[in-house]
Amino acid sequence: MKKLLFAVATSIATPMALAGPTETLGLDEPFDRYTWLTAHNAFTSNGLIRNQRTTIAEQLEAGVRAFMLDLHPFEGRVALCHAKCTYGPGTERFATLLEATILPYLDTHPEAVITLQLEDFSTLAQLKAELRRVPRLGSVTFDPTTWDTERWPTYRELISRGQRLLIFSLNEANSGAIFTAHGTVHIMPTVRYTVENYWSLGMTMLTHDRSCRSRWDADVQPLDRTSIPGKPGWRPLFTMNHFHGLPVAHHAGHDNAFEELRRRYLDYCLPAAKRKPNYVAVDFHDEGDAQAFVDWLNRLPDAR
């Protein structure tokens, strides 16, 4: 922690030319040492209320590597919807996203690792039926039970094993080993494997609550929790949420400004979590300096 604070104090306010996390850190750090740009409600670019203006395919090309997705049962399938599914071209099925966007990107970018953070309102039966539509999914998902290590696998080890898609779910009933006819898909329970701060800066852009408190019961899931049950030496991955309840594109430039993000981290989230975030979740990722902030974080030493 002292090493990290010293590096922060002596670092310049604005990073140099942007580089991806693996360009900065290489491939041989444990996965919990990296920070990734994360799109909140990544699927909403063509919805009535948008949190992003670009599609997930475009977000991938822009360097986003983690995606927050809401899943709801809809017309016999599991669809990407926020709060309520509606009829129309904007309601994409989860299997379609995986088959048409996520897996092809992994195929064409052999060193890419992608994270999905699910808020899943489907039943286990509904989710299984949807995942059966993606035969190759089990072969690429990360399964922590297959790793007998005292730390997270390194980025290179994930690539070498082919486990390049990390999936977390807030629906614990829909986590663990999901058996399908085409193989086993592993989904990690979010509350066990991650920590995150309360998600809202305030409902509207008139409020900026920069406090960094746990989204969950702080006595049970504090932000500075250092271990994962059953995985000695593995730290929970830390998601730093930084967005408003009501998304407004023209205000995102303020929320995602480098100094605004840096201030939130240094003054609030670093003291609370005592470490760098692994995921920085924002609305309208292409507004402001979120990518630059993530790059700056990756240049800092680890807190350990």
Short mmCIF file of C-alpha atoms in Angstrom, two decimals:
data_model
loop_
_atom_site.label_atom_id
_atom_site.label_comp_id
_atom_site.label_asym_id
_atom_site.label_seq_id
_atom_site.Cartn_x
_atom_site.Cartn_y
_atom_site.Cartn_z
CA MET A 1 0.00 0.00 0.00
CA LYS A 2 2.82 2.44 0.89
CA LYS A 3 4.53 1.64 -2.42
CA LEU A 4 1.32 2.40 -4.30
CA LEU A 5 0.74 5.68 -2.42
CA PHE A 6 4.30 6.82 -3.15
CA ALA A 7 3.91 6.02 -6.85
CA VAL A 8 0.62 7.90 -6.98
CA ALA A 9 2.13 10.91 -5.24
CA THR A 10 5.05 11.11 -7.65
CA SER A 11 3.17 10.27 -10.86
CA ILE A 12 2.21 12.90 -13.39
CA ALA A 13 -1.40 14.04 -13.51
CA THR A 14 -1.99 12.93 -17.10
CA PRO A 15 -0.67 9.70 -18.63
CA MET A 16 1.55 9.46 -21.67
CA ALA A 17 0.45 7.89 -24.94
CA LEU A 18 -2.29 5.33 -24.34
CA ALA A 19 -1.44 1.65 -24.22
CA GLY A 20 -3.52 -1.42 -23.53
CA PRO A 21 -3.19 -3.14 -20.14
CA THR A 22 -1.11 -5.99 -21.55
CA GLU A 23 1.12 -3.57 -23.45
CA THR A 24 1.85 -1.82 -20.16
CA LEU A 25 2.10 -4.83 -17.85
CA GLY A 26 2.96 -7.64 -20.26
CA LEU A 27 1.32 -11.06 -20.11
CA ASP A 28 2.90 -12.54 -17.00
CA GLU A 29 1.16 -10.71 -14.16
CA PRO A 30 -1.64 -12.42 -12.18
CA PHE A 31 -5.02 -11.40 -13.54
CA ASP A 32 -5.86 -9.37 -10.43
CA ARG A 33 -3.03 -6.93 -11.23
CA TYR A 34 -4.71 -5.60 -14.40
CA THR A 35 -7.31 -2.85 -14.77
CA TRP A 36 -9.91 -2.95 -17.57
CA LEU A 37 -12.27 -0.40 -19.04
CA THR A 38 -15.81 -1.60 -18.37
CA ALA A 39 -19.05 -0.57 -20.10
CA HIS A 40 -22.04 -0.22 -17.78
CA ASN A 41 -25.22 -1.50 -19.46
CA ALA A 42 -23.09 -2.20 -22.50
CA PHE A 43 -26.06 -3.44 -24.56
CA THR A 44 -28.17 -0.25 -24.50
CA SER A 45 -26.78 1.66 -27.49
CA ASN A 46 -30.03 1.34 -29.45
CA GLY A 47 -32.44 1.43 -26.52
CA LEU A 48 -34.77 4.17 -25.35
CA ILE A 49 -32.52 5.01 -22.39
CA ARG A 50 -28.91 4.62 -23.43
CA ASN A 51 -25.87 4.11 -21.24
CA GLN A 52 -23.61 3.68 -24.28
CA ARG A 53 -23.79 5.10 -27.78
CA THR A 54 -21.79 2.32 -29.46
CA THR A 55 -22.50 -1.38 -29.92
CA ILE A 56 -20.63 -4.02 -27.96
CA ALA A 57 -18.70 -4.91 -31.13
CA GLU A 58 -17.62 -1.27 -31.42
CA GLN A 59 -16.79 -1.15 -27.72
CA LEU A 60 -14.49 -4.13 -28.15
CA GLU A 61 -12.68 -2.41 -31.00
CA ALA A 62 -12.30 0.69 -28.79
CA GLY A 63 -10.55 -1.28 -26.05
CA VAL A 64 -13.42 -2.11 -23.69
CA ARG A 65 -12.84 -5.58 -22.24
CA ALA A 66 -15.56 -5.93 -19.60
CA PHE A 67 -19.31 -5.61 -20.10
CA MET A 68 -22.15 -5.23 -17.60
CA LEU A 69 -25.23 -6.99 -18.96
CA ASP A 70 -28.80 -7.38 -17.66
CA LEU A 71 -30.52 -10.66 -18.57
CA HIS A 72 -34.29 -11.13 -18.57
CA PRO A 73 -36.57 -13.93 -19.80
CA PHE A 74 -38.36 -12.77 -22.94
CA GLU A 75 -40.48 -14.68 -25.46
CA GLY A 76 -39.07 -18.04 -24.42
CA ARG A 77 -35.46 -16.83 -24.57
CA VAL A 78 -33.02 -14.89 -22.38
CA ALA A 79 -32.57 -11.36 -23.68
CA LEU A 80 -30.45 -8.29 -22.94
CA CYS A 81 -32.84 -5.74 -21.48
CA HIS A 82 -32.70 -3.04 -18.84
CA ALA A 83 -35.52 -3.40 -16.29
CA LYS A 84 -38.08 -4.52 -18.88
CA CYS A 85 -37.86 -6.11 -22.31
CA THR A 86 -39.72 -4.49 -25.18
CA TYR A 87 -40.44 -5.63 -28.72
CA GLY A 88 -38.15 -4.32 -31.39
CA PRO A 89 -34.71 -4.71 -32.95
CA GLY A 90 -32.96 -3.44 -29.81
CA THR A 91 -33.76 -6.57 -27.80
CA GLU A 92 -30.86 -8.92 -28.50
CA ARG A 93 -30.79 -12.47 -27.20
CA PHE A 94 -27.88 -13.42 -24.97
CA ALA A 95 -26.84 -16.36 -27.13
CA THR A 96 -26.81 -14.11 -30.19
CA LEU A 97 -24.40 -11.71 -28.50
CA LEU A 98 -22.12 -14.58 -27.55
CA GLU A 99 -22.26 -16.34 -30.91
CA ALA A 100 -22.15 -13.28 -33.17
CA THR A 101 -19.90 -10.88 -31.23
CA ILE A 102 -18.00 -12.25 -28.23
CA LEU A 103 -16.73 -15.57 -29.58
CA PRO A 104 -15.78 -14.19 -33.02
CA TYR A 105 -13.78 -11.45 -31.32
CA LEU A 106 -11.92 -14.03 -29.23
CA ASP A 107 -11.28 -16.03 -32.42
CA THR A 108 -9.75 -13.09 -34.25
CA HIS A 109 -7.88 -11.69 -31.23
CA PRO A 110 -6.07 -14.70 -29.71
CA GLU A 111 -4.61 -12.67 -26.83
CA ALA A 112 -7.91 -11.05 -25.79
CA VAL A 113 -9.53 -11.85 -22.45
CA ILE A 114 -13.11 -10.64 -21.93
CA THR A 115 -15.22 -10.32 -18.78
CA LEU A 116 -19.02 -10.40 -18.57
CA GLN A 117 -20.71 -9.14 -15.41
CA LEU A 118 -24.30 -10.38 -15.39
CA GLU A 119 -27.35 -9.16 -13.53
CA ASP A 120 -29.43 -12.20 -14.36
CA PHE A 121 -33.20 -12.35 -13.77
CA SER A 122 -33.71 -15.64 -15.62
CA THR A 123 -34.20 -19.05 -14.03
CA LEU A 124 -31.51 -21.71 -14.22
CA ALA A 125 -33.61 -23.68 -16.72
CA GLN A 126 -34.05 -20.61 -18.92
CA LEU A 127 -30.34 -19.81 -18.78
CA LYS A 128 -29.35 -23.39 -19.61
CA ALA A 129 -31.66 -23.39 -22.62
CA GLU A 130 -30.10 -20.16 -23.85
CA LEU A 131 -26.52 -21.34 -23.35
CA ARG A 132 -27.23 -24.55 -25.27
CA ARG A 133 -27.47 -22.35 -28.35
CA VAL A 134 -23.74 -21.54 -28.03
CA PRO A 135 -21.97 -24.91 -28.43
CA ARG A 136 -18.43 -23.55 -28.07
CA LEU A 137 -19.02 -21.49 -24.95
CA GLY A 138 -17.86 -24.08 -22.42
CA SER A 139 -14.48 -24.37 -24.10
CA VAL A 140 -13.58 -20.72 -23.49
CA THR A 141 -15.06 -19.88 -20.07
CA PHE A 142 -12.81 -19.44 -17.06
CA ASP A 143 -13.26 -22.15 -14.42
CA PRO A 144 -11.53 -21.32 -11.11
CA THR A 145 -11.95 -24.89 -9.86
CA THR A 146 -9.41 -26.09 -12.45
CA TRP A 147 -6.64 -23.89 -11.03
CA ASP A 148 -4.61 -25.20 -8.09
CA THR A 149 -2.63 -22.01 -7.57
CA GLU A 150 -2.11 -19.64 -4.64
CA ARG A 151 -2.96 -16.63 -6.79
CA TRP A 152 -5.03 -15.72 -9.82
CA PRO A 153 -3.62 -17.23 -13.02
CA THR A 154 -1.44 -14.94 -15.06
CA TYR A 155 -2.81 -13.42 -18.22
CA ARG A 156 -0.55 -15.71 -20.24
CA GLU A 157 -1.81 -18.78 -18.37
CA LEU A 158 -5.41 -17.87 -19.17
CA ILE A 159 -4.51 -17.65 -22.85
CA SER A 160 -2.55 -20.89 -22.74
CA ARG A 161 -5.49 -22.80 -21.21
CA GLY A 162 -7.98 -21.14 -23.53
CA GLN A 163 -10.03 -19.84 -20.59
CA ARG A 164 -10.43 -16.34 -21.98
CA LEU A 165 -14.00 -15.49 -21.01
CA LEU A 166 -14.68 -14.68 -17.36
CA ILE A 167 -18.38 -14.65 -16.47
CA PHE A 168 -19.70 -13.37 -13.13
CA SER A 169 -23.35 -13.37 -12.06
CA LEU A 170 -25.28 -11.63 -9.31
CA ASN A 171 -27.76 -14.52 -9.47
CA GLU A 172 -26.00 -17.09 -7.31
CA ALA A 173 -28.57 -19.76 -8.24
CA ASN A 174 -27.37 -19.41 -11.85
CA SER A 175 -23.67 -19.69 -11.02
CA GLY A 176 -21.22 -22.56 -10.78
CA ALA A 177 -20.95 -25.32 -13.35
CA ILE A 178 -23.80 -25.00 -15.85
CA PHE A 179 -24.09 -28.34 -17.64
CA THR A 180 -25.32 -28.22 -21.22
CA ALA A 181 -25.47 -30.81 -23.98
CA HIS A 182 -22.35 -29.25 -25.51
CA GLY A 183 -20.23 -29.02 -22.37
CA THR A 184 -19.91 -27.19 -19.08
CA VAL A 185 -20.07 -23.41 -18.83
CA HIS A 186 -18.68 -21.98 -15.60
CA ILE A 187 -20.18 -18.83 -14.10
CA MET A 188 -18.68 -17.31 -10.96
CA PRO A 189 -20.92 -15.82 -8.23
CA THR A 190 -20.21 -12.09 -8.23
CA VAL A 191 -20.48 -11.58 -4.48
CA ARG A 192 -17.92 -14.30 -3.78
CA TYR A 193 -15.33 -13.46 -6.42
CA THR A 194 -15.56 -9.66 -6.56
CA VAL A 195 -16.07 -6.54 -4.49
CA GLU A 196 -17.60 -3.32 -5.78
CA ASN A 197 -18.62 0.09 -4.57
CA TYR A 198 -22.23 1.27 -4.52
CA TRP A 199 -23.08 1.95 -8.13
CA SER A 200 -24.54 5.46 -8.21
CA LEU A 201 -22.98 8.92 -8.14
CA GLY A 202 -26.55 10.12 -7.63
CA MET A 203 -29.74 9.76 -9.61
CA THR A 204 -29.19 12.90 -11.71
CA MET A 205 -26.20 14.87 -12.89
CA LEU A 206 -26.97 17.51 -10.24
CA THR A 207 -25.62 15.18 -7.55
CA HIS A 208 -22.08 13.84 -7.26
CA ASP A 209 -21.75 11.43 -4.35
CA ARG A 210 -18.12 10.38 -4.66
CA SER A 211 -18.09 8.24 -1.53
CA CYS A 212 -16.81 4.72 -2.13
CA ARG A 213 -18.73 2.31 0.07
CA SER A 214 -19.46 -1.34 -0.54
CA ARG A 215 -22.46 -2.16 -2.69
CA TRP A 216 -23.19 -4.98 -0.23
CA ASP A 217 -23.31 -5.19 3.56
CA ALA A 218 -20.00 -3.60 4.50
CA ASP A 219 -19.65 -5.87 7.54
CA VAL A 220 -19.87 -8.96 5.33
CA GLN A 221 -18.42 -7.72 2.02
CA PRO A 222 -16.09 -4.78 2.74
CA LEU A 223 -14.26 -3.24 -0.20
CA ASP A 224 -10.92 -4.14 1.35
CA ARG A 225 -11.73 -7.86 1.63
CA THR A 226 -8.55 -9.71 0.70
CA SER A 227 -9.62 -13.31 0.15
CA ILE A 228 -12.06 -15.49 -1.78
CA PRO A 229 -13.63 -18.39 0.16
CA GLY A 230 -12.03 -21.64 -0.93
CA LYS A 231 -9.28 -19.94 -2.97
CA PRO A 232 -6.41 -19.06 -0.59
CA GLY A 233 -4.22 -16.27 -1.96
CA TRP A 234 -6.81 -15.09 -4.51
CA ARG A 235 -8.02 -11.52 -4.02
CA PRO A 236 -11.56 -10.61 -5.03
CA LEU A 237 -11.54 -8.55 -8.22
CA PHE A 238 -12.55 -4.95 -7.50
CA THR A 239 -15.09 -3.12 -9.67
CA MET A 240 -15.05 0.66 -9.30
CA ASN A 241 -18.48 1.88 -10.42
CA HIS A 242 -18.57 5.50 -11.59
CA PHE A 243 -21.84 6.62 -13.20
CA HIS A 244 -25.18 8.26 -12.45
CA GLY A 245 -28.58 6.64 -12.03
CA LEU A 246 -29.93 8.48 -15.07
CA PRO A 247 -27.44 8.44 -17.95
CA VAL A 248 -26.88 11.74 -19.77
CA ALA A 249 -24.41 11.62 -22.64
CA HIS A 250 -23.40 15.28 -22.56
CA HIS A 251 -22.57 15.04 -18.82
CA ALA A 252 -20.50 11.87 -19.22
CA GLY A 253 -17.58 13.99 -20.37
CA HIS A 254 -17.53 15.48 -16.86
CA ASP A 255 -17.99 12.19 -15.02
CA ASN A 256 -15.36 10.48 -17.17
CA ALA A 257 -12.83 13.32 -17.09
CA PHE A 258 -9.39 12.12 -16.04
CA GLU A 259 -9.18 14.38 -13.00
CA GLU A 260 -12.70 13.47 -11.89
CA LEU A 261 -11.92 9.75 -12.05
CA ARG A 262 -8.52 10.26 -10.47
CA ARG A 263 -10.06 12.27 -7.63
CA ARG A 264 -12.71 9.60 -6.99
CA TYR A 265 -10.02 6.94 -6.87
CA LEU A 266 -7.42 8.77 -4.77
CA ASP A 267 -9.71 10.48 -2.28
CA TYR A 268 -12.36 7.81 -1.82
CA CYS A 269 -11.89 4.39 -3.44
CA LEU A 270 -8.20 3.85 -2.70
CA PRO A 271 -8.64 4.57 1.04
CA ALA A 272 -11.69 2.28 1.12
CA ALA A 273 -10.39 -0.63 -0.95
CA LYS A 274 -6.65 -0.17 -0.30
CA ARG A 275 -5.87 -1.21 -3.86
CA LYS A 276 -6.42 -0.39 -7.51
CA PRO A 277 -9.65 -1.44 -9.22
CA ASN A 278 -9.64 -4.25 -11.76
CA TYR A 279 -12.70 -2.89 -13.55
CA VAL A 280 -13.60 0.78 -14.03
CA ALA A 281 -17.28 0.87 -15.02
CA VAL A 282 -18.64 3.97 -16.76
CA ASP A 283 -21.47 5.16 -18.96
CA PHE A 284 -20.62 6.45 -22.45
CA HIS A 285 -17.10 5.05 -22.35
CA ASP A 286 -16.12 7.13 -25.39
CA GLU A 287 -16.84 10.42 -23.61
CA GLY A 288 -14.08 11.88 -21.47
CA ASP A 289 -10.89 10.12 -20.44
CA ALA A 290 -11.91 6.76 -18.99
CA GLN A 291 -9.46 4.87 -21.19
CA ALA A 292 -6.66 7.24 -20.21
CA PHE A 293 -7.51 6.75 -16.54
CA VAL A 294 -7.39 2.97 -16.92
CA ASP A 295 -4.03 3.30 -18.66
CA TRP A 296 -2.73 5.46 -15.79
CA LEU A 297 -3.86 2.87 -13.23
CA ASN A 298 -2.07 0.11 -15.08
CA ARG A 299 1.17 2.09 -14.84
CA LEU A 300 0.94 2.19 -11.03
CA PRO A 301 2.44 -0.62 -8.92
CA ASP A 302 0.22 -3.14 -7.23
CA ALA A 303 -0.85 -2.40 -3.64
CA ARG A 304 0.61 -5.62 -2.28
#
